[in-house]
CSV table of N, CA, C and O in Angstrom, one decimal:
chain,number,residue,atom,x,y,z
A,1,LEU,N,-7.2,-5.8,9.9
A,1,LEU,CA,-5.5,-5.7,10.1
A,1,LEU,C,-6.1,-5.5,12.1
A,1,LEU,O,-6.7,-4.4,12.5
A,2,ARG,N,-4.9,-5.9,12.8
A,2,ARG,CA,-4.9,-5.2,13.7
A,2,ARG,C,-3.4,-6.0,14.3
A,2,ARG,O,-3.3,-6.4,13.3
A,3,ALA,N,-3.2,-5.0,15.1
A,3,ALA,CA,-2.5,-5.3,16.5
A,3,ALA,C,-2.0,-7.1,16.3
A,3,ALA,O,-3.1,-7.6,17.3
A,4,GLY,N,-0.8,-8.1,15.8
A,4,GLY,CA,-1.0,-9.0,17.4
A,4,GLY,C,-0.5,-10.4,15.0
A,4,GLY,O,0.3,-11.0,15.4
A,5,VAL,N,-0.9,-9.4,14.8
A,5,VAL,CA,-1.1,-10.3,13.1
A,5,VAL,C,0.6,-10.3,12.7
A,5,VAL,O,0.9,-9.2,12.3
A,6,THR,N,0.4,-11.3,11.6
A,6,THR,CA,2.6,-11.2,11.8
A,6,THR,C,2.2,-10.5,9.7
A,6,THR,O,1.3,-11.3,9.4
A,7,GLY,N,3.2,-10.3,9.2
A,7,GLY,CA,3.7,-10.8,8.1
A,7,GLY,C,2.7,-11.6,7.3
A,7,GLY,O,2.3,-11.4,5.7
A,8,ASP,N,3.3,-12.2,7.6
A,8,ASP,CA,3.8,-14.1,7.0
A,8,ASP,C,2.3,-14.3,7.3
A,8,ASP,O,1.5,-15.2,6.4
A,9,GLU,N,1.4,-14.6,8.2
A,9,GLU,CA,-0.2,-14.3,8.3
A,9,GLU,C,-0.9,-13.9,6.9
A,9,GLU,O,-1.6,-14.2,6.4
A,10,LEU,N,-0.5,-12.7,6.7
A,10,LEU,CA,-1.5,-11.4,5.6
A,10,LEU,C,-1.3,-12.6,4.6
A,10,LEU,O,-2.6,-12.5,3.5
A,11,ASP,N,0.0,-12.9,3.9
A,11,ASP,CA,1.0,-13.6,2.6
A,11,ASP,C,0.4,-14.6,3.1
A,11,ASP,O,-0.5,-15.1,1.9
A,12,ARG,N,0.0,-15.5,3.3
A,12,ARG,CA,-1.2,-16.6,3.6
A,12,ARG,C,-2.5,-16.2,2.6
A,12,ARG,O,-2.9,-17.2,2.4
A,13,LEU,N,-2.5,-15.5,4.0
A,13,LEU,CA,-4.1,-15.0,3.0
A,13,LEU,C,-4.8,-14.9,1.9
A,13,LEU,O,-5.9,-15.6,1.4
A,14,VAL,N,-3.8,-13.9,1.9
A,14,VAL,CA,-3.1,-13.6,0.4
A,14,VAL,C,-3.7,-14.4,-1.0
A,14,VAL,O,-4.1,-14.3,-2.1
A,15,TYR,N,-2.5,-15.9,-0.5
A,15,TYR,CA,-2.0,-16.3,-1.1
A,15,TYR,C,-3.3,-18.0,-1.9
A,15,TYR,O,-3.9,-18.0,-2.9
A,16,VAL,N,-4.2,-18.0,-0.7
A,16,VAL,CA,-4.9,-18.6,-0.3
A,16,VAL,C,-6.8,-17.7,-1.4
A,16,VAL,O,-7.1,-19.3,-1.7
A,17,ALA,N,-6.9,-16.4,-1.0
A,17,ALA,CA,-6.9,-16.1,-1.3
A,17,ALA,C,-6.9,-16.1,-2.8
A,17,ALA,O,-9.1,-16.2,-3.8
A,18,CYS,N,-5.9,-15.9,-3.5
A,18,CYS,CA,-5.5,-15.8,-5.0
A,18,CYS,C,-6.0,-16.9,-4.7
A,18,CYS,O,-7.3,-17.6,-5.9
A,19,GLN,N,-5.9,-18.1,-4.9
A,19,GLN,CA,-6.5,-19.5,-5.2
A,19,GLN,C,-7.9,-20.2,-5.8
A,19,GLN,O,-8.1,-20.7,-6.2
A,20,ASP,N,-8.3,-19.8,-4.0
A,20,ASP,CA,-9.9,-19.9,-4.3
A,20,ASP,C,-10.7,-18.8,-5.8
A,20,ASP,O,-10.9,-19.6,-5.9
A,21,ARG,N,-9.7,-17.8,-5.9
A,21,ARG,CA,-10.7,-17.3,-7.6
A,21,ARG,C,-9.9,-17.6,-8.6
A,21,ARG,O,-10.1,-16.7,-9.1
A,22,GLY,N,-8.8,-18.8,-8.4
A,22,GLY,CA,-8.3,-18.1,-10.4
A,22,GLY,C,-7.4,-17.5,-10.3
A,22,GLY,O,-7.2,-17.2,-11.6
A,23,VAL,N,-6.6,-16.5,-10.2
A,23,VAL,CA,-5.8,-15.6,-9.9
A,23,VAL,C,-4.9,-15.1,-9.8
A,23,VAL,O,-4.2,-16.5,-8.2
A,24,TYR,N,-3.0,-14.8,-9.8
A,24,TYR,CA,-1.8,-15.7,-9.6
A,24,TYR,C,-1.5,-14.0,-8.1
A,24,TYR,O,-2.0,-13.0,-9.2
A,25,PRO,N,-0.9,-13.8,-7.0
A,25,PRO,CA,-0.9,-13.5,-6.7
A,25,PRO,C,0.4,-12.4,-7.3
A,25,PRO,O,1.6,-13.6,-7.2
A,26,SER,N,0.9,-11.6,-8.4
A,26,SER,CA,1.4,-11.5,-9.0
A,26,SER,C,3.6,-10.6,-8.9
A,26,SER,O,4.3,-10.7,-9.0
A,27,PRO,N,3.6,-10.5,-7.5
A,27,PRO,CA,3.9,-9.8,-6.5
A,27,PRO,C,5.4,-11.5,-6.6
A,27,PRO,O,6.7,-11.3,-7.1
A,28,LEU,N,4.4,-12.5,-6.8
A,28,LEU,CA,5.0,-13.5,-5.7
A,28,LEU,C,5.5,-14.6,-7.3
A,28,LEU,O,5.5,-14.2,-8.2
A,29,ASN,N,7.4,-14.3,-6.8
A,29,ASN,CA,7.8,-14.7,-8.0
A,29,ASN,C,9.0,-13.5,-8.7
A,29,ASN,O,9.4,-13.9,-9.8
A,30,TYR,N,7.8,-12.3,-8.4
A,30,TYR,CA,8.6,-11.4,-10.1
A,30,TYR,C,10.3,-11.2,-9.4
A,30,TYR,O,10.1,-10.6,-8.4
A,31,PHE,N,11.1,-11.3,-10.3
A,31,PHE,CA,12.4,-11.5,-9.8
A,31,PHE,C,12.9,-11.5,-8.4
A,31,PHE,O,13.2,-11.1,-7.8
A,32,LYS,N,12.1,-12.7,-8.2
A,32,LYS,CA,12.1,-13.7,-6.7
A,32,LYS,C,11.7,-13.0,-5.8
A,32,LYS,O,12.2,-12.7,-4.6
A,33,PHE,N,10.9,-11.4,-5.6
A,33,PHE,CA,10.6,-11.3,-5.1
A,33,PHE,C,9.3,-12.7,-3.9
A,33,PHE,O,8.7,-13.6,-4.9
A,34,PRO,N,9.8,-12.9,-2.9
A,34,PRO,CA,9.4,-14.1,-1.9
A,34,PRO,C,7.6,-14.2,-2.2
A,34,PRO,O,7.5,-15.8,-1.2
A,35,LYS,N,7.4,-13.5,-1.7
A,35,LYS,CA,5.8,-13.2,-1.3
A,35,LYS,C,3.9,-13.3,-2.5
A,35,LYS,O,4.8,-11.9,-2.7
A,36,SER,N,2.9,-13.0,-0.7
A,36,SER,CA,2.4,-13.0,-2.7
A,36,SER,C,1.4,-11.5,-2.4
A,36,SER,O,1.5,-11.7,-2.7
A,37,LEU,N,2.3,-10.6,-1.3
A,37,LEU,CA,1.6,-9.1,-1.2
A,37,LEU,C,2.8,-8.4,-1.4
A,37,LEU,O,3.7,-9.5,-0.5
A,38,CYS,N,2.8,-7.1,-0.2
A,38,CYS,CA,3.8,-6.2,0.7
A,38,CYS,C,3.0,-5.6,1.8
A,38,CYS,O,2.4,-5.5,1.2
A,39,VAL,N,4.2,-5.5,2.7
A,39,VAL,CA,3.6,-5.4,3.6
A,39,VAL,C,4.5,-4.2,3.4
A,39,VAL,O,5.8,-4.2,4.1
A,40,SER,N,4.2,-2.7,3.9
A,40,SER,CA,5.5,-2.1,4.8
A,40,SER,C,4.7,-0.7,5.9
A,40,SER,O,4.0,-0.7,5.7
A,41,THR,N,6.1,-1.0,6.8
A,41,THR,CA,5.3,-1.3,7.9
A,41,THR,C,6.1,0.4,8.4
A,41,THR,O,7.2,0.0,8.3
A,42,ASN,N,5.6,1.2,8.8
A,42,ASN,CA,6.3,2.9,9.7
A,42,ASN,C,7.4,2.9,8.2
A,42,ASN,O,6.7,3.6,7.3
A,43,GLU,N,8.1,2.9,8.6
A,43,GLU,CA,9.3,4.0,8.0
A,43,GLU,C,10.1,2.9,6.2
A,43,GLU,O,10.6,4.2,5.8
A,44,VAL,N,9.1,1.8,5.9
A,44,VAL,CA,9.1,1.2,5.1
A,44,VAL,C,8.6,1.2,3.8
A,44,VAL,O,7.3,1.5,4.3
A,45,ILE,N,9.2,2.3,3.3
A,45,ILE,CA,7.9,3.1,1.4
A,45,ILE,C,7.3,2.6,1.5
A,45,ILE,O,6.3,2.8,1.0
A,46,CYS,N,8.0,1.2,0.9
A,46,CYS,CA,7.1,0.5,-0.5
A,46,CYS,C,7.6,-1.3,-0.2
A,46,CYS,O,8.8,-0.7,-0.9
A,47,HIS,N,6.9,-1.4,-0.8
A,47,HIS,CA,7.7,-3.1,-1.1
A,47,HIS,C,8.1,-3.7,-0.2
A,47,HIS,O,9.2,-5.0,-0.4
A,48,GLY,N,7.0,-3.9,1.3
A,48,GLY,CA,8.2,-4.5,2.1
A,48,GLY,C,7.5,-6.0,2.0
A,48,GLY,O,6.6,-6.2,1.3
A,49,ILE,N,9.0,-7.2,2.6
A,49,ILE,CA,8.4,-8.3,2.1
A,49,ILE,C,7.4,-9.0,3.8
A,49,ILE,O,8.3,-8.5,4.9
A,50,PRO,N,6.7,-8.8,3.5
A,50,PRO,CA,5.8,-9.5,5.3
A,50,PRO,C,6.7,-11.1,5.6
A,50,PRO,O,7.5,-11.9,5.0
A,51,ASP,N,7.2,-10.3,6.8
A,51,ASP,CA,8.1,-10.8,7.9
A,51,ASP,C,7.1,-12.6,9.2
A,51,ASP,O,5.5,-12.1,9.4
A,52,SER,N,8.2,-12.5,9.6
A,52,SER,CA,7.2,-13.4,11.3
A,52,SER,C,7.3,-11.6,12.2
A,52,SER,O,5.9,-12.2,12.8
A,53,ARG,N,8.0,-11.1,12.5
A,53,ARG,CA,7.1,-10.1,13.3
A,53,ARG,C,5.6,-9.4,13.5
A,53,ARG,O,4.8,-9.3,11.5
A,54,PRO,N,5.0,-10.0,14.0
A,54,PRO,CA,3.8,-9.3,14.7
A,54,PRO,C,3.3,-8.0,14.7
A,54,PRO,O,4.3,-6.9,15.0
A,55,ILE,N,2.3,-6.9,14.0
A,55,ILE,CA,2.7,-5.8,13.4
A,55,ILE,C,1.7,-5.9,15.2
A,55,ILE,O,1.1,-6.5,15.6
A,56,ARG,N,2.5,-4.4,15.6
A,56,ARG,CA,2.8,-3.6,16.6
A,56,ARG,C,0.7,-2.2,17.6
A,56,ARG,O,0.7,-1.2,16.5
A,57,ASP,N,0.7,-1.6,17.8
A,57,ASP,CA,-0.3,-0.2,18.8
A,57,ASP,C,0.9,0.1,18.0
A,57,ASP,O,1.9,0.0,18.3
A,58,GLY,N,0.0,0.5,17.0
A,58,GLY,CA,0.7,2.3,16.8
A,58,GLY,C,1.9,2.4,15.8
A,58,GLY,O,2.5,3.4,14.9
A,59,ASP,N,1.9,0.6,15.0
A,59,ASP,CA,1.9,1.4,13.7
A,59,ASP,C,1.1,1.8,12.4
A,59,ASP,O,0.4,1.5,12.7
A,60,ILE,N,2.1,1.9,11.1
A,60,ILE,CA,1.5,2.4,10.7
A,60,ILE,C,1.8,1.2,9.7
A,60,ILE,O,2.6,1.1,9.1
A,61,VAL,N,0.4,0.6,8.9
A,61,VAL,CA,1.1,-0.5,8.2
A,61,VAL,C,0.2,-0.3,6.5
A,61,VAL,O,-1.1,0.2,6.7
A,62,ASN,N,1.0,0.2,5.1
A,62,ASN,CA,0.5,-0.3,4.2
A,62,ASN,C,0.5,-1.7,3.1
A,62,ASN,O,1.5,-2.8,4.2
A,63,LEU,N,-0.2,-2.0,3.2
A,63,LEU,CA,-1.2,-3.5,2.1
A,63,LEU,C,-1.3,-2.9,1.3
A,63,LEU,O,-1.6,-2.7,0.7
A,64,ASP,N,-0.2,-3.2,-0.1
A,64,ASP,CA,-0.1,-4.0,-1.5
A,64,ASP,C,-0.7,-5.1,-2.0
A,64,ASP,O,0.3,-6.5,-1.6
A,65,VAL,N,-1.4,-4.9,-2.7
A,65,VAL,CA,-2.4,-6.5,-2.9
A,65,VAL,C,-2.6,-6.4,-4.7
A,65,VAL,O,-2.6,-5.6,-4.8
A,66,SER,N,-1.7,-7.4,-5.5
A,66,SER,CA,-1.1,-6.5,-7.3
A,66,SER,C,-2.3,-9.0,-7.2
A,66,SER,O,-1.5,-9.7,-6.8
A,67,ILE,N,-2.7,-9.1,-8.5
A,67,ILE,CA,-2.9,-9.3,-8.7
A,67,ILE,C,-2.3,-9.5,-10.6
A,67,ILE,O,-3.0,-8.8,-10.7
A,68,CYS,N,-2.6,-11.1,-11.2
A,68,CYS,CA,-2.8,-12.0,-12.5
A,68,CYS,C,-4.3,-12.2,-12.1
A,68,CYS,O,-4.1,-13.4,-12.0
A,69,HIS,N,-5.0,-11.8,-13.8
A,69,HIS,CA,-6.3,-12.5,-14.3
A,69,HIS,C,-6.4,-12.9,-15.7
A,69,HIS,O,-6.7,-11.5,-15.9
A,70,ARG,N,-6.6,-13.4,-16.3
A,70,ARG,CA,-6.6,-14.0,-17.7
A,70,ARG,C,-5.8,-13.0,-18.2
A,70,ARG,O,-5.2,-11.8,-19.2
A,71,GLY,N,-3.8,-12.7,-17.8
A,71,GLY,CA,-2.7,-12.2,-18.3
A,71,GLY,C,-2.9,-10.2,-18.1
A,71,GLY,O,-2.0,-9.4,-18.5
A,72,PHE,N,-4.3,-9.7,-17.3
A,72,PHE,CA,-4.1,-8.1,-16.8
A,72,PHE,C,-3.9,-8.3,-15.5
A,72,PHE,O,-4.2,-9.2,-14.5
A,73,HIS,N,-2.8,-7.6,-14.9
A,73,HIS,CA,-2.7,-7.0,-13.8
A,73,HIS,C,-3.0,-6.0,-13.1
A,73,HIS,O,-4.3,-5.1,-13.5
A,74,ALA,N,-3.8,-5.8,-11.6
A,74,ALA,CA,-4.4,-4.6,-11.2
A,74,ALA,C,-3.8,-5.0,-9.1
A,74,ALA,O,-2.8,-5.9,-8.9
A,75,ASP,N,-4.1,-3.7,-8.9
A,75,ASP,CA,-3.3,-3.4,-8.5
A,75,ASP,C,-3.7,-2.5,-7.3
A,75,ASP,O,-4.1,-1.8,-7.3
A,76,LEU,N,-4.0,-2.6,-5.9
A,76,LEU,CA,-4.7,-2.2,-5.2
A,76,LEU,C,-3.5,-1.7,-3.8
A,76,LEU,O,-3.3,-2.9,-2.9
A,77,ASN,N,-4.0,-0.6,-3.0
A,77,ASN,CA,-3.1,-0.9,-1.4
A,77,ASN,C,-3.6,0.1,-0.8
A,77,ASN,O,-5.2,1.0,-1.8
A,78,GLU,N,-3.8,-0.3,0.4
A,78,GLU,CA,-4.2,1.1,1.6
A,78,GLU,C,-3.4,1.1,2.6
A,78,GLU,O,-3.2,-0.1,2.9
A,79,THR,N,-3.4,2.4,3.2
A,79,THR,CA,-2.2,1.8,4.3
A,79,THR,C,-3.4,2.4,5.8
A,79,THR,O,-4.7,2.1,6.1
A,80,PHE,N,-2.6,1.1,6.6
A,80,PHE,CA,-4.0,1.5,8.0
A,80,PHE,C,-3.4,2.3,9.0
A,80,PHE,O,-2.2,1.1,9.0
A,81,ILE,N,-3.9,2.8,10.2
A,81,ILE,CA,-3.3,3.4,11.9
A,81,ILE,C,-4.0,2.0,12.6
A,81,ILE,O,-4.8,1.8,12.7
A,82,ILE,N,-2.9,1.1,13.0
A,82,ILE,CA,-3.1,0.8,14.0
A,82,ILE,C,-3.3,0.8,15.3
A,82,ILE,O,-2.0,1.5,16.7
A,83,GLY,N,-4.5,0.8,16.2
A,83,GLY,CA,-4.0,1.2,17.2
A,83,GLY,C,-4.0,2.7,17.6
A,83,GLY,O,-4.8,3.4,16.9
A,84,LYS,N,-3.7,2.9,18.6
A,84,LYS,CA,-3.7,4.6,18.6
A,84,LYS,C,-2.0,5.3,18.0
A,84,LYS,O,-1.0,3.6,18.7
A,85,VAL,N,-2.4,5.8,17.6
A,85,VAL,CA,-0.7,6.4,16.9
A,85,VAL,C,-0.3,7.9,17.3
A,85,VAL,O,-1.4,7.8,17.4
A,86,ASP,N,0.6,8.3,17.4
A,86,ASP,CA,0.8,9.9,17.6
A,86,ASP,C,0.6,10.3,16.7
A,86,ASP,O,0.0,10.7,15.1
A,87,GLU,N,0.2,11.9,16.9
A,87,GLU,CA,-0.8,13.1,16.0
A,87,GLU,C,0.2,13.2,14.9
A,87,GLU,O,-0.4,13.7,13.8
A,88,SER,N,1.8,13.4,15.0
A,88,SER,CA,2.6,13.5,14.0
A,88,SER,C,2.9,12.2,12.8
A,88,SER,O,2.2,13.1,12.1
A,89,SER,N,2.2,11.0,13.2
A,89,SER,CA,1.6,10.5,12.1
A,89,SER,C,0.3,10.1,11.1
A,89,SER,O,0.5,9.4,10.3
A,90,GLN,N,-1.0,10.5,12.5
A,90,GLN,CA,-1.8,9.9,11.6
A,90,GLN,C,-1.4,12.0,11.2
A,90,GLN,O,-2.3,11.0,10.0
A,91,LEU,N,-0.9,11.9,10.9
A,91,LEU,CA,-1.0,14.0,10.3
A,91,LEU,C,-0.5,13.3,8.9
A,91,LEU,O,-0.9,13.6,7.9
A,92,LEU,N,0.3,13.1,9.1
A,92,LEU,CA,2.0,12.2,7.7
A,92,LEU,C,0.8,11.8,7.3
A,92,LEU,O,0.6,11.6,5.4
A,93,VAL,N,-0.1,9.9,7.5
A,93,VAL,CA,-1.3,9.4,6.8
A,93,VAL,C,-2.3,10.4,6.1
A,93,VAL,O,-2.8,9.7,5.4
A,94,ARG,N,-3.1,11.3,6.9
A,94,ARG,CA,-3.7,12.1,6.7
A,94,ARG,C,-3.2,13.1,5.4
A,94,ARG,O,-3.9,13.4,4.2
A,95,ALA,N,-2.1,14.2,5.3
A,95,ALA,CA,-1.9,14.4,4.3
A,95,ALA,C,-1.3,13.6,4.0
A,95,ALA,O,-2.2,13.9,2.2
A,96,ALA,N,-0.4,12.1,3.1
A,96,ALA,CA,-0.2,11.5,1.9
A,96,ALA,C,-2.0,11.1,1.4
A,96,ALA,O,-1.7,11.6,-0.1
A,97,TYR,N,-3.3,10.8,1.9
A,97,TYR,CA,-4.3,10.5,1.5
A,97,TYR,C,-4.7,12.2,0.6
A,97,TYR,O,-5.1,11.5,-0.1
A,98,GLU,N,-5.2,12.9,1.2
A,98,GLU,CA,-4.8,14.4,0.4
A,98,GLU,C,-4.7,15.1,-0.3
A,98,GLU,O,-5.5,15.1,-1.8
A,99,SER,N,-3.4,14.3,-0.8
A,99,SER,CA,-2.4,14.8,-1.6
A,99,SER,C,-2.7,14.1,-2.4
A,99,SER,O,-3.1,14.1,-4.0
A,100,LEU,N,-2.7,12.6,-2.6
A,100,LEU,CA,-3.2,11.8,-3.4
A,100,LEU,C,-4.3,11.1,-4.4
A,100,LEU,O,-5.1,11.7,-5.1
A,101,ARG,N,-5.6,11.6,-3.0
A,101,ARG,CA,-7.8,13.0,-3.9
A,101,ARG,C,-7.1,13.9,-5.6
A,101,ARG,O,-7.9,14.0,-5.6
A,102,ALA,N,-6.5,14.5,-4.2
A,102,ALA,CA,-6.1,16.0,-4.9
A,102,ALA,C,-4.8,15.9,-6.2
A,102,ALA,O,-6.1,15.9,-7.6
A,103,ALA,N,-4.6,14.9,-6.5
A,103,ALA,CA,-3.8,14.5,-7.6
A,103,ALA,C,-4.7,13.7,-8.7
A,103,ALA,O,-5.5,13.8,-9.6
A,104,SER,N,-6.0,13.1,-7.8
A,104,SER,CA,-6.2,12.2,-8.4
A,104,SER,C,-7.6,12.2,-9.5
A,104,SER,O,-8.6,12.4,-10.1
A,105,GLU,N,-8.1,14.1,-9.3
A,105,GLU,CA,-9.0,14.6,-9.0
A,105,GLU,C,-8.8,15.5,-10.7
A,105,GLU,O,-9.3,15.9,-10.9
A,106,MET,N,-7.3,15.3,-10.5
A,106,MET,CA,-7.0,16.2,-12.1
A,106,MET,C,-6.7,14.4,-13.4
A,106,MET,O,-6.8,15.0,-13.8
A,107,ILE,N,-7.0,13.7,-13.2
A,107,ILE,CA,-7.0,12.2,-13.8
A,107,ILE,C,-7.9,13.0,-14.9
A,107,ILE,O,-9.3,12.8,-14.9
A,108,ARG,N,-7.6,12.9,-16.2
A,108,ARG,CA,-8.1,12.6,-17.9
A,108,ARG,C,-7.0,13.1,-18.6
A,108,ARG,O,-5.8,12.7,-18.6
A,109,PRO,N,-7.4,12.6,-19.6
A,109,PRO,CA,-6.4,12.2,-20.4
A,109,PRO,C,-5.1,13.4,-21.3
A,109,PRO,O,-6.3,14.6,-21.0
A,110,GLY,N,-4.1,13.5,-21.3
A,110,GLY,CA,-4.2,14.3,-21.5
A,110,GLY,C,-3.0,14.7,-20.6
A,110,GLY,O,-2.3,15.9,-20.2
A,111,THR,N,-3.5,14.5,-19.9
A,111,THR,CA,-3.0,14.8,-17.9
A,111,THR,C,-1.6,14.5,-18.2
A,111,THR,O,-1.0,13.1,-17.9
A,112,MET,N,-0.2,15.5,-17.5
A,112,MET,CA,0.9,14.6,-17.7
A,112,MET,C,1.2,15.0,-15.9
A,112,MET,O,0.7,15.5,-15.1
A,113,TYR,N,2.7,14.1,-15.8
A,113,TYR,CA,2.4,12.8,-14.9
A,113,TYR,C,3.9,14.3,-13.3
A,113,TYR,O,3.2,14.4,-13.2
A,114,ARG,N,4.4,15.2,-14.7
A,114,ARG,CA,4.7,16.0,-13.7
A,114,ARG,C,3.3,17.3,-13.2
A,114,ARG,O,3.8,17.3,-11.6
A,115,ASP,N,2.3,17.4,-13.6
A,115,ASP,CA,1.9,18.1,-12.7
A,115,ASP,C,0.6,17.9,-11.6
A,115,ASP,O,-0.2,18.1,-11.2
A,116,LEU,N,0.8,16.4,-11.8
A,116,LEU,CA,-0.1,15.3,-11.1
A,116,LEU,C,1.5,15.2,-9.8
A,116,LEU,O,1.2,15.5,-8.2
A,117,GLY,N,2.1,15.1,-9.6
A,117,GLY,CA,3.8,15.0,-9.0
A,117,GLY,C,3.6,16.6,-8.2
A,117,GLY,O,3.5,16.8,-7.6
A,118,GLY,N,2.9,17.8,-8.8
A,118,GLY,CA,2.7,19.1,-8.9
A,118,GLY,C,2.2,19.5,-7.6
A,118,GLY,O,2.2,19.5,-6.9
A,119,LYS,N,1.1,18.4,-8.1
A,119,LYS,CA,-0.2,18.8,-6.2
A,119,LYS,C,-0.4,18.1,-5.9
A,119,LYS,O,0.0,18.8,-4.8
A,120,ILE,N,0.5,17.0,-5.7
A,120,ILE,CA,0.9,15.7,-4.6
A,120,ILE,C,2.0,17.1,-3.7
A,120,ILE,O,1.5,16.8,-3.0
A,121,GLN,N,3.1,17.1,-4.0
A,121,GLN,CA,3.5,18.3,-3.3
A,121,GLN,C,3.5,19.4,-3.0
A,121,GLN,O,3.1,19.6,-1.6
A,122,GLU,N,1.8,20.4,-3.0
A,122,GLU,CA,2.1,21.1,-2.8
A,122,GLU,C,0.6,21.1,-2.1
A,122,GLU,O,0.1,21.3,-1.1
A,123,VAL,N,-0.1,20.2,-2.0
A,123,VAL,CA,-1.2,19.5,-1.0
A,123,VAL,C,0.1,19.5,-0.4
A,123,VAL,O,-0.4,19.2,1.2
A,124,ALA,N,0.6,18.4,0.2
A,124,ALA,CA,1.7,16.8,1.6
A,124,ALA,C,2.5,18.3,2.2
A,124,ALA,O,2.6,18.5,3.3
A,125,GLU,N,2.7,19.7,1.2
A,125,GLU,CA,3.2,21.1,2.1
A,125,GLU,C,2.3,21.6,2.8
A,125,GLU,O,3.1,22.6,4.0
A,126,GLN,N,1.3,22.0,2.4
A,126,GLN,CA,0.1,23.2,2.4
A,126,GLN,C,-0.2,21.7,3.3
A,126,GLN,O,-0.6,22.7,4.9
A,127,ASN,N,0.2,20.7,3.7
A,127,ASN,CA,-0.5,19.8,5.6
A,127,ASN,C,1.5,19.8,6.5
A,127,ASN,O,1.2,19.0,7.7
A,128,GLY,N,2.4,20.9,5.9
A,128,GLY,CA,3.5,20.1,6.3
A,128,GLY,C,4.2,19.7,6.8
A,128,GLY,O,4.9,18.7,7.2
A,129,CYS,N,4.0,18.9,5.0
A,129,CYS,CA,4.9,17.6,5.1
A,129,CYS,C,5.8,17.7,3.2
A,129,CYS,O,5.1,18.5,3.2
A,130,ALA,N,6.8,16.9,3.1
A,130,ALA,CA,8.1,17.5,2.5
A,130,ALA,C,8.2,16.1,0.8
A,130,ALA,O,7.6,14.8,1.8
A,131,VAL,N,7.8,15.7,-0.2
A,131,VAL,CA,8.2,15.4,-0.6
A,131,VAL,C,9.5,14.6,-1.8
A,131,VAL,O,9.6,15.8,-1.5
């Protein structure tokens, strides 16, 4: 992922990749969602609709790819720092990742969602962020 690429270009890549593999992009037409993936840039928290806006140096971009294969859905997302971002943005991305990692270590049968949320909040606060 690099500066200059548009959400529409990423959408087309994901759509073609899904077709090539015989899978369906889950977001497409889900409650009228018009695209094959979600592109959330900067302050867009999640489920951003890809468009013709070029990604710029300094952006924080989350790509969320979901597919349906043989009746089962899979979902993966990743956050990318594009070029040079300010220190507070780097800290935010790092805190989010560390919060997710800490909560993921707790996952096992019987773990309550509220306990995961508590861990996410704890780690976020340790990193100067809030949930």
